[in-house]
Short mmCIF file of C-alpha atoms and ligand atoms in Angstrom, two decimals:
data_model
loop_
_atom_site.label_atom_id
_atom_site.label_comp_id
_atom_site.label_asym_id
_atom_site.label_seq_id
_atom_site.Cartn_x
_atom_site.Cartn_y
_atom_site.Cartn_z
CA UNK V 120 -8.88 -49.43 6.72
CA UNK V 121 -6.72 -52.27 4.47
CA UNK V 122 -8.75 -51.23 1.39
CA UNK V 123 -7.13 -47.52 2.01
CA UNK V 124 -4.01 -48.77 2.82
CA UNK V 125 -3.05 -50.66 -0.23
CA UNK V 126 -3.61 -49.57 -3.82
CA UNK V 127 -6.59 -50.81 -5.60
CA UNK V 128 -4.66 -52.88 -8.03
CA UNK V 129 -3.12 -54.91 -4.95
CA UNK V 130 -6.73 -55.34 -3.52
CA UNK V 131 -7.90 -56.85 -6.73
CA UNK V 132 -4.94 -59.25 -6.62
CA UNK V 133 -5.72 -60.30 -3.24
CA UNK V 134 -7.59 -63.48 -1.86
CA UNK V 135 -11.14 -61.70 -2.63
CA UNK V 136 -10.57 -62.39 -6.37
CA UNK V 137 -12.34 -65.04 -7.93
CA UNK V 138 -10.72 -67.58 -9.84
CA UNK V 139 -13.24 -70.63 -9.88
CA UNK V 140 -16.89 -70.05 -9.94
CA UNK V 141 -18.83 -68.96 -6.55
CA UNK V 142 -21.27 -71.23 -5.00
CA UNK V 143 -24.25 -68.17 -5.50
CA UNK V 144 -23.31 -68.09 -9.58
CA UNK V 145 -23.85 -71.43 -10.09
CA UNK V 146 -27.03 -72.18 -12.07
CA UNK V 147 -26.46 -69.19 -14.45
CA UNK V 148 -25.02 -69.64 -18.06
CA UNK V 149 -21.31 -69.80 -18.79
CA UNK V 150 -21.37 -65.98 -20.32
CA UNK V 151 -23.32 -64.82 -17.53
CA UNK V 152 -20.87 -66.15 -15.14
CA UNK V 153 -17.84 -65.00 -17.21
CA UNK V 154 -19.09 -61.83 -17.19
CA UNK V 155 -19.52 -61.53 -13.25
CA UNK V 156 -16.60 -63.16 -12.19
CA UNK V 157 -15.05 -60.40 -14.42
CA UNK V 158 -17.05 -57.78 -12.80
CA UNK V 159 -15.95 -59.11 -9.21
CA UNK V 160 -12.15 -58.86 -10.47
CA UNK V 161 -12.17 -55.88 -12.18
CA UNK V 162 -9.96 -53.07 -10.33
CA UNK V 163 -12.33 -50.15 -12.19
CA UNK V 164 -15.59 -51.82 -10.72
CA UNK V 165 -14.07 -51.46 -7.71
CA UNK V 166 -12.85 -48.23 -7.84
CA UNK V 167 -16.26 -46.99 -9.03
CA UNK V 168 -18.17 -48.30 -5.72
CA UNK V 169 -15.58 -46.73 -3.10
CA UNK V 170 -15.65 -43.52 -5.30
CA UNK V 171 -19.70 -43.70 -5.16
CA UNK V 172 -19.93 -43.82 -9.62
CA UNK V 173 -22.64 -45.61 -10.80
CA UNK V 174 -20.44 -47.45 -13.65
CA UNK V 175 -16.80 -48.41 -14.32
CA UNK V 176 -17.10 -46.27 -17.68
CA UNK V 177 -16.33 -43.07 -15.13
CA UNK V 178 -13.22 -43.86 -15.49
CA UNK V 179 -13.02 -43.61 -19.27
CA UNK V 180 -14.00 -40.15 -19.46
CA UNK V 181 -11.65 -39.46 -16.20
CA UNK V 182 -8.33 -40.62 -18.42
CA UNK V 183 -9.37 -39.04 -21.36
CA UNK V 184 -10.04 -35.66 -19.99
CA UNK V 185 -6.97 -35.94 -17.43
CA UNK V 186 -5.03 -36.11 -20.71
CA UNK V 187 -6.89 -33.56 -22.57
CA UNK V 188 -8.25 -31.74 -20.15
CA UNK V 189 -11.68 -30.27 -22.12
CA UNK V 190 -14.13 -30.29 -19.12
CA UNK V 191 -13.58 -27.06 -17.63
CA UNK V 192 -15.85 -24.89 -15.01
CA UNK V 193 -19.00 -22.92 -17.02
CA UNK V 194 -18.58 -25.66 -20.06
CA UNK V 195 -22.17 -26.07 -21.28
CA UNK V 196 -21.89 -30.02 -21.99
CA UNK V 197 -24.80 -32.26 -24.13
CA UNK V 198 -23.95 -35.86 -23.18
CA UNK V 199 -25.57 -38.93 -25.95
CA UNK V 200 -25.95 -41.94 -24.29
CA UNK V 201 -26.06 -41.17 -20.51
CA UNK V 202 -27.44 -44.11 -18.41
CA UNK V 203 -26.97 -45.07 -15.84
CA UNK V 204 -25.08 -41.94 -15.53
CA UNK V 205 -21.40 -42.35 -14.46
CA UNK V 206 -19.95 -39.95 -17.48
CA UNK V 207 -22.59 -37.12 -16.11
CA UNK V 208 -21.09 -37.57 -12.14
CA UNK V 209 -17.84 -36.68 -14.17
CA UNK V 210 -18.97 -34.11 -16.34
CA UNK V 211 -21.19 -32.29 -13.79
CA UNK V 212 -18.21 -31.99 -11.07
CA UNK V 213 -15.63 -30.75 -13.43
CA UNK V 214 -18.09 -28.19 -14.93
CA UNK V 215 -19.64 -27.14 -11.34
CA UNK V 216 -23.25 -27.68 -12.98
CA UNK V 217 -24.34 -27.52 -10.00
CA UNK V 218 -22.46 -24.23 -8.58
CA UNK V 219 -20.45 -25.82 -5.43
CA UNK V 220 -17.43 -24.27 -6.62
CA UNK V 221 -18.66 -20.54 -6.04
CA UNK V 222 -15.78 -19.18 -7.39
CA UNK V 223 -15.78 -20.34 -10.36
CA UNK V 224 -18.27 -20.28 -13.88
CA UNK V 225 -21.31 -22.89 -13.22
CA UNK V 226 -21.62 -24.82 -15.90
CA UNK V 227 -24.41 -26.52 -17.81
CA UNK V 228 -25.33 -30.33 -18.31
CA UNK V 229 -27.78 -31.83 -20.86
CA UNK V 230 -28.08 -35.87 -20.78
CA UNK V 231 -30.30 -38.01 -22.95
CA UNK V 232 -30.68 -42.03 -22.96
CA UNK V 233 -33.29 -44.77 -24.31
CA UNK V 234 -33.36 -45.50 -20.56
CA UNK V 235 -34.63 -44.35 -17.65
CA UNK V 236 -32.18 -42.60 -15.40
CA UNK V 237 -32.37 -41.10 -11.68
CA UNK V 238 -31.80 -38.34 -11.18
CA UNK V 239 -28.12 -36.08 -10.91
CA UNK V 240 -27.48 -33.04 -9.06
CA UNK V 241 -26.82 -30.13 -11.37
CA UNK V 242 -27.85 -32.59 -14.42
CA UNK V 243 -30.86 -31.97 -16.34
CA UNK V 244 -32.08 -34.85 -17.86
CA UNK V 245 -34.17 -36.53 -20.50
CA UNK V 246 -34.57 -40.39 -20.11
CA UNK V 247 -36.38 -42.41 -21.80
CA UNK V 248 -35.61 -40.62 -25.28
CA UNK V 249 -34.24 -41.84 -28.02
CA UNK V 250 -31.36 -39.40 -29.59
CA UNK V 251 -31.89 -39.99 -33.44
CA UNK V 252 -35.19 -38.41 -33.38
CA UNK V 253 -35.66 -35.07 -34.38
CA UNK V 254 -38.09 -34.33 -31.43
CA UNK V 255 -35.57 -35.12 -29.13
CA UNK V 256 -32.94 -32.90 -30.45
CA UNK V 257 -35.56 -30.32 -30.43
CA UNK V 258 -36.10 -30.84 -26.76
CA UNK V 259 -32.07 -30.99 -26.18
CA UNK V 260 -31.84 -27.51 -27.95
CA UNK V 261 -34.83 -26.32 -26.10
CA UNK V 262 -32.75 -27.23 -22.71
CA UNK V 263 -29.97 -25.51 -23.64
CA UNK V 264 -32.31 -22.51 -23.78
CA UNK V 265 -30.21 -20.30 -26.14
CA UNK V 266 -26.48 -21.23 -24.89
CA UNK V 267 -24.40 -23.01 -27.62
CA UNK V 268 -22.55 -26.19 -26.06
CA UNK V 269 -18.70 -26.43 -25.70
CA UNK V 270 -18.66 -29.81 -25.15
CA UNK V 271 -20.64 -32.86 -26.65
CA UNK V 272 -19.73 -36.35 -25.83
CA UNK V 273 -21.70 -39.29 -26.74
CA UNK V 274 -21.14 -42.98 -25.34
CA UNK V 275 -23.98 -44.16 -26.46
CA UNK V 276 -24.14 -47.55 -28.02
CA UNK V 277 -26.65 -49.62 -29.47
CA UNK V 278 -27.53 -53.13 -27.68
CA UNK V 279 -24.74 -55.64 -29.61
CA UNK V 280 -26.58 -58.06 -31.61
CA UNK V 281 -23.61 -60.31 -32.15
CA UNK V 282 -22.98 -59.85 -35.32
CA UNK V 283 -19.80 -57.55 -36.00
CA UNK V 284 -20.24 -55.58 -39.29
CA UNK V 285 -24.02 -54.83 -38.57
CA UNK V 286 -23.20 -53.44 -34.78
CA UNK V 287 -20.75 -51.63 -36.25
CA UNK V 288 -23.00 -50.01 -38.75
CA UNK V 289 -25.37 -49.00 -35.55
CA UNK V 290 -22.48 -47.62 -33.77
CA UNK V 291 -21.37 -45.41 -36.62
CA UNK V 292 -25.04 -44.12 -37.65
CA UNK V 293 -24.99 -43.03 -33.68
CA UNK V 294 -21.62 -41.26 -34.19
CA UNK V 295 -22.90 -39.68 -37.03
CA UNK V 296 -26.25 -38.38 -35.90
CA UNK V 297 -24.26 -36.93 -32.86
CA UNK V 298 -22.12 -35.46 -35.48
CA UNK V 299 -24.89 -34.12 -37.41
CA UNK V 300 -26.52 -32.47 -34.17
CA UNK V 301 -23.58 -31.20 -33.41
CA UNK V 302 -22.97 -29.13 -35.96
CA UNK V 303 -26.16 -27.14 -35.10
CA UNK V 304 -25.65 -27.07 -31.23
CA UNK V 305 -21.90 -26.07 -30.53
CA UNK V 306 -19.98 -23.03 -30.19
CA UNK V 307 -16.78 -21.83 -32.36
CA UNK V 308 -14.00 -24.04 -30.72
CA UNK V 309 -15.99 -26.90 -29.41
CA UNK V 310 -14.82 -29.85 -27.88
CA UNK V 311 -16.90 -33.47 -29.58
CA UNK V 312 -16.02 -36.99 -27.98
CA UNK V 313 -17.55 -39.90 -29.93
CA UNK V 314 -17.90 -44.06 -28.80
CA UNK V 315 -17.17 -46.22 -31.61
CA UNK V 316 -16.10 -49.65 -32.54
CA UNK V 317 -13.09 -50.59 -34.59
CA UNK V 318 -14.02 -50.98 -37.95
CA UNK V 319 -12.80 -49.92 -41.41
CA UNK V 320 -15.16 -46.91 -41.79
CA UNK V 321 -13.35 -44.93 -38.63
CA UNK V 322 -11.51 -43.18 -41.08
CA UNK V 323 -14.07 -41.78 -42.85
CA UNK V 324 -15.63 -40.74 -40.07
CA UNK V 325 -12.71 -38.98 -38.84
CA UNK V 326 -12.38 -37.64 -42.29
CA UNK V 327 -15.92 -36.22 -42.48
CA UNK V 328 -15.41 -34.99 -38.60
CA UNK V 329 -12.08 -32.29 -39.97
CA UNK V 330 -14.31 -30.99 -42.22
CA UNK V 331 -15.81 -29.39 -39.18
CA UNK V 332 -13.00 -29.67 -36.60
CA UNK V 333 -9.25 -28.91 -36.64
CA UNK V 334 -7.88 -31.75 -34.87
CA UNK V 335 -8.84 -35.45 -34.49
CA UNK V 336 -7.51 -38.04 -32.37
CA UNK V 337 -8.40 -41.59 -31.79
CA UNK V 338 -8.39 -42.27 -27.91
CA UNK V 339 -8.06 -45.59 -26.20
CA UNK V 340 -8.09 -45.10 -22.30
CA UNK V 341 -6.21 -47.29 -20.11
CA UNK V 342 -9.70 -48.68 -18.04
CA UNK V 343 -11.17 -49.06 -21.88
CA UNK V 344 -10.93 -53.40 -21.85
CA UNK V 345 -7.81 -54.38 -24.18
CA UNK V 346 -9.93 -57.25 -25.66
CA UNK V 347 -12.72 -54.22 -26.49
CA UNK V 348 -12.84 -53.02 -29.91
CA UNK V 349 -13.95 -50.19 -27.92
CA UNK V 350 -12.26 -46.82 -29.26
CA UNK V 351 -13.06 -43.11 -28.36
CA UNK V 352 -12.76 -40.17 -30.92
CA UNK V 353 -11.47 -36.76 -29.75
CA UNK V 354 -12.16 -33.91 -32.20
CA UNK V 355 -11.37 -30.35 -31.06
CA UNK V 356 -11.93 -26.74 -32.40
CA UNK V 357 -14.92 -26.71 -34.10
CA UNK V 358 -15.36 -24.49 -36.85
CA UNK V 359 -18.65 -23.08 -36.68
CA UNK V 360 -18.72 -22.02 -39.99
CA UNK V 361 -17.83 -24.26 -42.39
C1 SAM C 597 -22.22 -47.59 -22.54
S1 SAM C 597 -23.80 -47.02 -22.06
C2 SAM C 597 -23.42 -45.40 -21.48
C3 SAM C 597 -22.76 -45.38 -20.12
C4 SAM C 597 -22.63 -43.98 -19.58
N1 SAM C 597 -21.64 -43.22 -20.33
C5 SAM C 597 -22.18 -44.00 -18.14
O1 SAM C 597 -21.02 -43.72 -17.89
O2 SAM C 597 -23.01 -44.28 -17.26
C6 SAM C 597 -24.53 -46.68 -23.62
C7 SAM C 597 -25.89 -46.05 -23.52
O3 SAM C 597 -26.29 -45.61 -24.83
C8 SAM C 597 -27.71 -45.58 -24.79
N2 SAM C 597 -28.26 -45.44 -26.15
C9 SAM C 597 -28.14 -46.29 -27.19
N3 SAM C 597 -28.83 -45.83 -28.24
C10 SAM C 597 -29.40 -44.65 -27.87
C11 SAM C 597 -30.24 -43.71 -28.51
N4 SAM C 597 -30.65 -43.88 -29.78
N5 SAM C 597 -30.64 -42.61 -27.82
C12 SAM C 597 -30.24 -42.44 -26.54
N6 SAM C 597 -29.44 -43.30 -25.87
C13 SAM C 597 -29.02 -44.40 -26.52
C14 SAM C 597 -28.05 -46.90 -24.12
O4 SAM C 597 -29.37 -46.88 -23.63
C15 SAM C 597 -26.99 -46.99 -23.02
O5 SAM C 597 -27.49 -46.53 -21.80
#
C-alpha cells in the first residue's frame, strides 16, 4: 500500500495536497475554506484517520506523555473537556481501562464534556455536562466510587469568541476550576495536565499550581499548531496535603 510505504509527512507533500481551492468548497466563506484546505493538508489529520482517532488532538497527549510518560496501566484518570473523544482513545489504551492487557493493573477512566459523546470502550462517560458545576463534580466523584485519581487532564476550552483577553479569561477560569477539583479528587503524587492560552496570567497560574504540586512545566507538543497560542501545563507530585 503507497500510504504504508512512505512516511506520512511525504504523503502530505504529495499531489493529494491542496493548494488552490477544490471545486466541492467553493460557495463556502473564505475562513471556512481556509480552515478545510488546512484540514486536508494537515499530516496529524491524517494520521488520526489511518490510526482510527476521532481528532488530530490524539496526538497532543501522545507527545506529551511519550516525553513524560504519566499514563501508566491501573492510573485512575478524570479527563475535562473530552469530546469528541480522541485524548480518552489515548488515555484508555495506556491505562488498560478496559483490561486487554491481562497482565497488567486495569485502570480507570472518567470523561466529562458540554457535548454529547459516543461511547468508548473502558471509558465511562458523562456528556452533555458542564464541568464548572458543582453537580457535575459530584457525579465525577461519585464515578470514581471511592478511588482517588492519579491523573487529571483537562483540554477543555471554551468556544473562542474572537476577542483575545476575554477567551483568555474563559480559558483560565476552566484551568482553575480543574485546579480547584483537583485538589479534592487526586491522590499524593498526582499527575494534572491543563489547556491554556498564552497570556500574561500563565504565571500565576503556575504559581498558584506549586502551591499544590512540586514541579511545573509548560508543554508545547510538536502536532500543537505553531501559529496556536495553544500551550499545555504539566504539574507533577501533588501534595495532598497542603
Ligand atoms: C479541544 S476540545 C477537546 C478535544 C478532546 N481532547 C479530544 O481529543 O477529542 C475542547 C472541549 O472542551 C469542552 N468544554 C468546554 N467547556 C466545557 C465545560 N464547561 N464543561 C465540559 N466540557 C467543556 C468543549 O465542549 C470541547 O469539546
Amino acid at each position: 500500500m503507497i500510504i504504508a510505504l512512505c512516511s506520512i509527512r511525504q504523503f502530505c507533500r504529495s499531489s493529494v495536497c491542496f493548494k488552490k481551492v477544490p471545486d466541492r468548497l467553493k460557495g463556502r466563506s473564505r475562513s471556512s475554506q481556509n480552515w478545510l484546505i488546512r484540514q486536508m493538508n494537515d499530516e496529524y489529520v491524517l494520521k488520526a484517520k489511518m490510526e482510527n482517532y476521532r481528532a488530530r488532538s490524539a496526538f497532543k497527549l501522545i507527545e506529551i506523555d511519550n516525553k513524560y510518560k504519566f499514563l501508566k496501566p491501573g492510573d485512575v484518570v478524570v479527563e475535562c473537556g473530552a469530546a469528541p473523544g480522541a485524548w480518552t482513545q489515548v488515555c484508555v489504551k495506556r491505562i488498560n481501562a478496559t483490561g486487554q492487557m491481562p497482565s497488567v493493573l486495569k485502570g480507570k477512566h472518567v470523561a466529562i464534556d458540554l457535548q454529547p459523546m459516543y461511547p468508548i470502550e473502558g471509558a465511562l462517560i458523562l456528556a452533555p455536562l458542564d464541568f464548572t458545576k458543582c453537580s457535575s463534580q459530584t457525579k465525577i466523584t461519585e464515578m470514581l466510587g471511592g478511588q482517588l485519581a492519579t491523573v487529571v487532564v483537562s483540554d477543555m476550552a471554551p468556544a473562542a469568541t474572537g476577542i483575545r483577553e476575554l477567551d483568555q479569561d474563559r480559558i483560565l477560569e476552566l484551568a482553575y476550576s480543574v485546579l480547584r477539583y483537583a485538589q479534592q479528587i487526586s491522590k499524593d503524587g498526582a499527575m494534572l495536565l491543563l489547556k491554556l492560552w498564552a497570556s500574561g496570567r500563565v504565571k500565576q497560574l503556575e504559581n498558584d499550581i506549586l502551591s499544590h504540586y512540586s514541579q511545573v512545566k509548560i508543554v508545547k507538543p510538536p502536532s500543537s499548531r505553531q501559529d496556536s497560542a495553544e500551550l499545555f501545563i504539566l504539574a507533577s507530585n501533588f501534595k495532598k496535603n497542603t
